[in-house]
Amino acid sequence: MTERILMPEPGLPPPHASRLSPHSRTLSVRVWRGTESGHFQTFEVPRLESQTVLDVVTDIQRRLDPTLAYRFACRVGMCGSCAMTVNGRARWTCRTHIDKVAEDGRLEIAPLNNLPVVRDLVTDMSGFFDKWAKARGQFRGATTRRDDFARVPPASPARRLADAAIECIGCGVCYSSCDVVAWKPDYLGPAALNRAWTLVNDVRDTGNRERLAAVAGDAGCHACHTHMSCTERCPAKLAPTASIAGLKRATAIASLRGELEG
Ligand code: SF4
Ligand code: SF4
Ligand code: FES
């Protein structure tokens, strides 16, 4: 395992030099390089005011090492593509300010846990989204384009339950933070189960019997140990633990009614 220290090219001023943070003029940033096996590489970057972790990664890639692989799109917490492990904890890097996470001017940035690493800071999310499909996370309606719009009163209990879980952007922070996913790789995980619960409460959906059967198995909601890491870490402030508890109740009732059998 080797470490290289890369400094800005001589004569190249740091961008926005007039906005250097008063805390410290530089950050020492350890960045994961490689795939499942690899090493941390250390970069020194200017510390700026209002700087996010994504700004730091972008600065490294644009000025110091264009081969650094990472992923982002919206930069405003909407697309879910920029999540990484920052000082040991999964976060949206575009919404995480350096002042909140840098410890003595140091940062460590790694790919999300519990997902295969494609390269550097990029993880392969296909298994994560495959689990959404396994949890029957697709809406299945019964109406056609000739039918009128469904009207679901905003204050109805089912609508409130669906609304509470619907703002998930599929970032993988909860999945990466879940110990059960780490121990039991086939566990569907908090995001897919949260999605299933949203649809269980969608009165327009017709796929609940199949969905509840899909999430009731060994890799489903009953594998959750209620550790709460998903709920504590979800940047969108959703509560997958509560959604999973709802699925546990719904599958128990369906089982008593004999609705989970073939
Ligand atoms: S539940 Fe939260 S942490 Fe999990 S994927 Fe959705 S937005 Fe991300
Ligand atoms: S509450 Fe369940 S799904 Fe969420 S982190 Fe804990 S074990 Fe994983
Ligand atoms: S870049 Fe879209 S959520 Fe961070």
CSV table of C-alpha atoms and ligand atoms in Angstrom, one decimal:
chain,number,residue,atom,x,y,z
A,1,MET,CA,0.0,0.0,0.0
A,2,THR,CA,1.6,3.2,-1.1
A,3,GLU,CA,0.6,6.8,-0.7
A,4,ARG,CA,1.5,9.7,-2.9
A,5,ILE,CA,1.3,13.4,-2.1
A,6,LEU,CA,0.2,15.5,-5.0
A,7,MET,CA,0.4,19.3,-4.8
A,8,PRO,CA,-1.2,21.8,-7.2
A,9,GLU,CA,1.0,22.5,-10.3
A,10,PRO,CA,3.5,25.3,-9.6
A,11,GLY,CA,2.2,28.6,-10.7
A,12,LEU,CA,-1.5,27.4,-10.7
A,13,PRO,CA,-3.4,29.5,-8.2
A,14,PRO,CA,-6.1,27.8,-6.2
A,15,PRO,CA,-9.6,28.6,-7.6
A,16,HIS,CA,-11.5,31.2,-5.7
A,17,ALA,CA,-8.4,32.1,-3.7
A,18,SER,CA,-10.1,35.1,-2.2
A,19,ARG,CA,-12.6,32.8,-0.5
A,20,LEU,CA,-10.1,30.7,1.4
A,21,SER,CA,-11.7,29.5,4.7
A,22,PRO,CA,-10.4,31.2,7.8
A,23,HIS,CA,-10.1,27.8,9.6
A,24,SER,CA,-7.1,26.4,7.7
A,25,ARG,CA,-5.7,27.1,4.3
A,26,THR,CA,-5.5,23.5,3.1
A,27,LEU,CA,-7.3,20.2,3.6
A,28,SER,CA,-5.5,16.9,3.6
A,29,VAL,CA,-7.8,14.4,1.8
A,30,ARG,CA,-7.3,10.7,1.6
A,31,VAL,CA,-9.2,9.3,-1.4
A,32,TRP,CA,-9.8,5.6,-2.2
A,33,ARG,CA,-8.2,4.5,-5.4
A,34,GLY,CA,-8.7,1.1,-7.1
A,35,THR,CA,-11.5,-1.4,-6.9
A,36,GLU,CA,-12.2,-3.8,-4.0
A,37,SER,CA,-8.5,-3.8,-3.4
A,38,GLY,CA,-6.7,-0.6,-3.6
A,39,HIS,CA,-5.2,2.1,-1.4
A,40,PHE,CA,-5.8,5.6,-0.1
A,41,GLN,CA,-4.1,8.4,-2.0
A,42,THR,CA,-3.5,11.7,-0.2
A,43,PHE,CA,-4.1,15.1,-1.9
A,44,GLU,CA,-3.7,18.5,-0.5
A,45,VAL,CA,-6.4,20.9,-1.6
A,46,PRO,CA,-7.3,24.5,-0.7
A,47,ARG,CA,-9.9,24.9,1.9
A,48,LEU,CA,-12.6,27.4,0.9
A,49,GLU,CA,-15.7,28.9,2.5
A,50,SER,CA,-19.0,27.1,1.8
A,51,GLN,CA,-17.1,24.1,0.3
A,52,THR,CA,-18.8,20.8,0.0
A,53,VAL,CA,-17.2,17.3,-0.1
A,54,LEU,CA,-18.3,17.1,-3.7
A,55,ASP,CA,-16.5,20.4,-4.4
A,56,VAL,CA,-13.3,18.8,-2.9
A,57,VAL,CA,-13.6,15.7,-5.1
A,58,THR,CA,-14.3,17.8,-8.2
A,59,ASP,CA,-11.3,20.0,-7.4
A,60,ILE,CA,-9.0,17.0,-7.1
A,61,GLN,CA,-10.3,15.4,-10.3
A,62,ARG,CA,-10.1,18.7,-12.3
A,63,ARG,CA,-6.8,20.1,-11.1
A,64,LEU,CA,-4.7,17.2,-9.7
A,65,ASP,CA,-5.7,13.9,-11.1
A,66,PRO,CA,-8.2,13.6,-14.1
A,67,THR,CA,-8.2,9.8,-13.8
A,68,LEU,CA,-10.1,10.0,-10.5
A,69,ALA,CA,-13.5,8.3,-11.0
A,70,TYR,CA,-16.6,9.6,-9.1
A,71,ARG,CA,-20.3,10.2,-9.9
A,72,PHE,CA,-22.6,13.1,-9.4
A,73,ALA,CA,-25.3,14.9,-11.4
A,74,CYS,CA,-27.6,17.5,-9.8
A,75,ARG,CA,-25.4,18.9,-6.9
A,76,VAL,CA,-28.5,19.8,-5.0
A,77,GLY,CA,-29.6,16.6,-3.2
A,78,MET,CA,-32.1,15.4,-5.8
A,79,CYS,CA,-30.5,12.8,-8.0
A,80,GLY,CA,-29.0,10.4,-5.4
A,81,SER,CA,-25.8,9.8,-7.4
A,82,CYS,CA,-23.1,11.4,-5.3
A,83,ALA,CA,-23.2,9.4,-2.1
A,84,MET,CA,-19.8,8.3,-0.7
A,85,THR,CA,-18.3,7.3,2.7
A,86,VAL,CA,-16.9,10.4,4.3
A,87,ASN,CA,-14.8,10.0,7.4
A,88,GLY,CA,-16.4,6.6,7.9
A,89,ARG,CA,-20.0,7.5,7.3
A,90,ALA,CA,-22.2,7.4,4.2
A,91,ARG,CA,-23.4,10.8,3.1
A,92,TRP,CA,-24.6,12.9,0.1
A,93,THR,CA,-21.4,14.6,-0.8
A,94,CYS,CA,-23.1,17.5,-2.6
A,95,ARG,CA,-25.0,18.5,0.6
A,96,THR,CA,-22.2,17.9,3.1
A,97,HIS,CA,-20.2,20.9,4.0
A,98,ILE,CA,-16.5,20.5,4.8
A,99,ASP,CA,-16.9,22.5,8.1
A,100,LYS,CA,-19.3,19.8,9.3
A,101,VAL,CA,-17.0,16.8,8.7
A,102,ALA,CA,-13.4,17.8,8.4
A,103,GLU,CA,-11.4,16.7,11.5
A,104,ASP,CA,-8.3,18.8,12.1
A,105,GLY,CA,-8.3,19.7,8.4
A,106,ARG,CA,-8.4,16.0,7.4
A,107,LEU,CA,-10.9,14.1,5.3
A,108,GLU,CA,-11.2,10.5,4.2
A,109,ILE,CA,-13.4,9.8,1.2
A,110,ALA,CA,-14.2,6.2,0.1
A,111,PRO,CA,-16.9,4.5,-2.0
A,112,LEU,CA,-20.2,3.4,-0.3
A,113,ASN,CA,-20.0,0.2,1.8
A,114,ASN,CA,-22.0,-2.9,0.9
A,115,LEU,CA,-21.8,-2.3,-2.8
A,116,PRO,CA,-19.2,-3.6,-5.3
A,117,VAL,CA,-16.6,-0.9,-6.3
A,118,VAL,CA,-16.4,-0.2,-10.0
A,119,ARG,CA,-13.4,2.2,-9.6
A,120,ASP,CA,-12.2,4.7,-7.1
A,121,LEU,CA,-15.4,6.4,-5.6
A,122,VAL,CA,-17.9,4.8,-8.0
A,123,THR,CA,-20.0,1.8,-6.8
A,124,ASP,CA,-22.1,-0.6,-8.9
A,125,MET,CA,-25.7,0.1,-7.9
A,126,SER,CA,-27.2,-2.6,-10.1
A,127,GLY,CA,-27.6,-5.1,-7.2
A,128,PHE,CA,-29.2,-2.4,-5.1
A,129,PHE,CA,-31.8,-1.6,-7.7
A,130,ASP,CA,-32.3,-5.3,-8.5
A,131,LYS,CA,-33.6,-5.6,-4.9
A,132,TRP,CA,-36.2,-2.9,-5.6
A,133,ALA,CA,-37.5,-5.1,-8.3
A,134,LYS,CA,-37.4,-8.2,-6.1
A,135,ALA,CA,-39.4,-6.3,-3.5
A,136,ARG,CA,-42.0,-5.6,-6.2
A,137,GLY,CA,-41.1,-1.9,-6.1
A,138,GLN,CA,-42.9,-1.2,-9.4
A,139,PHE,CA,-46.3,0.4,-9.4
A,140,ARG,CA,-49.0,-1.8,-10.9
A,141,GLY,CA,-52.2,0.0,-11.7
A,142,ALA,CA,-55.5,-1.2,-13.1
A,143,THR,CA,-56.7,1.8,-14.9
A,144,THR,CA,-56.3,2.9,-18.5
A,145,ARG,CA,-55.6,6.3,-20.1
A,146,ARG,CA,-59.3,6.6,-20.7
A,147,ASP,CA,-60.1,6.4,-17.0
A,148,ASP,CA,-60.3,9.6,-14.9
A,149,PHE,CA,-57.5,10.5,-12.5
A,150,ALA,CA,-57.6,8.7,-9.2
A,151,ARG,CA,-58.4,11.1,-6.3
A,152,VAL,CA,-56.7,10.2,-3.1
A,153,PRO,CA,-57.6,12.5,-0.2
A,154,PRO,CA,-54.3,14.0,1.2
A,155,ALA,CA,-55.6,13.5,4.7
A,156,SER,CA,-56.5,9.8,4.3
A,157,PRO,CA,-54.4,7.4,6.5
A,158,ALA,CA,-53.0,5.4,3.6
A,159,ARG,CA,-52.0,8.6,1.7
A,160,ARG,CA,-50.2,9.9,4.8
A,161,LEU,CA,-48.3,6.7,5.2
A,162,ALA,CA,-47.4,6.6,1.5
A,163,ASP,CA,-46.3,10.3,1.6
A,164,ALA,CA,-44.1,9.7,4.6
A,165,ALA,CA,-41.9,7.3,2.6
A,166,ILE,CA,-42.2,8.5,-0.9
A,167,GLU,CA,-39.4,11.1,-1.2
A,168,CYS,CA,-36.6,8.4,-1.4
A,169,ILE,CA,-34.1,9.3,-4.2
A,170,GLY,CA,-32.4,5.9,-4.3
A,171,CYS,CA,-29.0,7.2,-3.0
A,172,GLY,CA,-28.0,4.0,-1.2
A,173,VAL,CA,-26.9,5.8,2.0
A,174,CYS,CA,-29.2,3.7,4.2
A,175,TYR,CA,-28.2,0.5,2.4
A,176,SER,CA,-24.6,1.2,2.8
A,177,SER,CA,-25.2,1.9,6.5
A,178,CYS,CA,-27.1,-1.3,7.3
A,179,ASP,CA,-25.3,-4.0,9.2
A,180,VAL,CA,-27.8,-6.7,8.2
A,181,VAL,CA,-27.0,-6.0,4.5
A,182,ALA,CA,-23.3,-6.5,5.4
A,183,TRP,CA,-24.0,-9.8,7.2
A,184,LYS,CA,-26.6,-11.1,4.8
A,185,PRO,CA,-26.0,-10.0,1.2
A,186,ASP,CA,-29.4,-11.2,-0.1
A,187,TYR,CA,-31.3,-9.0,2.4
A,188,LEU,CA,-33.5,-6.7,0.4
A,189,GLY,CA,-32.4,-3.7,2.5
A,190,PRO,CA,-34.0,-0.5,3.8
A,191,ALA,CA,-34.5,1.3,0.5
A,192,ALA,CA,-36.2,-1.5,-1.4
A,193,LEU,CA,-38.4,-2.3,1.6
A,194,ASN,CA,-39.2,1.4,2.1
A,195,ARG,CA,-40.3,1.5,-1.5
A,196,ALA,CA,-42.5,-1.6,-1.1
A,197,TRP,CA,-44.2,0.0,1.9
A,198,THR,CA,-44.9,3.1,-0.1
A,199,LEU,CA,-46.8,1.0,-2.7
A,200,VAL,CA,-48.5,-1.1,-0.1
A,201,ASN,CA,-50.2,2.1,1.0
A,202,ASP,CA,-50.9,3.3,-2.6
A,203,VAL,CA,-54.6,2.7,-2.9
A,204,ARG,CA,-54.3,2.7,-6.8
A,205,ASP,CA,-51.9,-0.2,-6.8
A,206,THR,CA,-53.1,-3.8,-7.4
A,207,GLY,CA,-49.9,-5.8,-6.7
A,208,ASN,CA,-50.0,-6.1,-2.9
A,209,ARG,CA,-50.6,-9.8,-2.5
A,210,GLU,CA,-47.5,-10.5,-4.6
A,211,ARG,CA,-45.5,-7.7,-3.0
A,212,LEU,CA,-46.2,-8.8,0.6
A,213,ALA,CA,-45.2,-12.4,-0.4
A,214,ALA,CA,-42.0,-11.0,-1.8
A,215,VAL,CA,-41.0,-9.1,1.3
A,216,ALA,CA,-42.1,-11.7,3.8
A,217,GLY,CA,-39.3,-14.2,2.9
A,218,ASP,CA,-36.0,-14.8,4.7
A,219,ALA,CA,-34.3,-11.9,2.9
A,220,GLY,CA,-37.3,-9.6,3.5
A,221,CYS,CA,-38.6,-7.3,6.3
A,222,HIS,CA,-38.3,-9.9,9.1
A,223,ALA,CA,-34.5,-9.9,8.7
A,224,CYS,CA,-34.3,-6.3,9.9
A,225,HIS,CA,-32.9,-6.1,13.4
A,226,THR,CA,-34.2,-2.5,13.9
A,227,HIS,CA,-30.7,-1.1,14.4
A,228,MET,CA,-32.0,2.2,13.0
A,229,SER,CA,-28.8,3.2,11.2
A,230,CYS,CA,-30.9,3.6,8.0
A,231,THR,CA,-33.2,6.1,9.7
A,232,GLU,CA,-30.4,7.9,11.5
A,233,ARG,CA,-28.4,8.4,8.3
A,234,CYS,CA,-31.0,9.0,5.6
A,235,PRO,CA,-30.2,12.5,4.3
A,236,ALA,CA,-33.8,12.9,3.1
A,237,LYS,CA,-35.0,12.3,6.8
A,238,LEU,CA,-37.1,9.3,5.8
A,239,ALA,CA,-37.6,6.5,8.3
A,240,PRO,CA,-37.1,3.1,6.5
A,241,THR,CA,-37.2,1.4,10.0
A,242,ALA,CA,-40.8,2.6,10.4
A,243,SER,CA,-41.7,1.4,6.9
A,244,ILE,CA,-40.1,-2.0,7.6
A,245,ALA,CA,-42.1,-2.2,10.8
A,246,GLY,CA,-45.3,-1.5,8.8
A,247,LEU,CA,-44.3,-4.4,6.4
A,248,LYS,CA,-43.8,-6.7,9.4
A,249,ARG,CA,-47.3,-6.0,10.6
A,250,ALA,CA,-48.8,-6.2,7.1
A,251,THR,CA,-47.1,-9.5,6.3
A,252,ALA,CA,-48.2,-11.0,9.7
A,253,ILE,CA,-51.8,-10.1,9.0
A,254,ALA,CA,-51.6,-11.4,5.4
A,255,SER,CA,-50.1,-14.7,6.8
A,256,LEU,CA,-52.9,-15.1,9.3
A,257,ARG,CA,-55.4,-14.7,6.5
A,258,GLY,CA,-53.5,-17.3,4.4
A,259,GLU,CA,-52.8,-14.7,1.7
A,260,LEU,CA,-49.1,-15.4,1.4
A,261,GLU,CA,-49.4,-18.9,0.2
A,262,GLY,CA,-48.7,-19.7,-3.4
B,1,SF4,S1,-34.3,5.9,2.1
B,1,SF4,FE1,-33.0,7.8,2.3
B,1,SF4,S2,-30.9,7.0,2.5
B,1,SF4,FE2,-32.2,5.3,1.7
B,1,SF4,S3,-32.0,5.4,-0.5
B,1,SF4,FE3,-33.8,6.6,0.0
B,1,SF4,S4,-33.1,8.7,0.3
B,1,SF4,FE4,-31.3,7.4,0.3
B,2,SF4,S1,-33.4,-0.7,10.9
B,2,SF4,FE1,-33.2,-2.6,9.7
B,2,SF4,S2,-32.9,-1.9,7.6
B,2,SF4,FE2,-32.5,-0.2,8.9
B,2,SF4,S3,-30.2,-0.3,9.2
B,2,SF4,FE3,-31.2,-1.4,10.9
B,2,SF4,S4,-31.3,-3.5,10.3
B,2,SF4,FE4,-30.9,-2.3,8.4
B,3,FES,S1,-25.3,15.2,-6.9
B,3,FES,FE1,-27.4,14.7,-6.9
B,3,FES,S2,-27.8,14.2,-4.9
B,3,FES,FE2,-25.7,14.8,-4.8
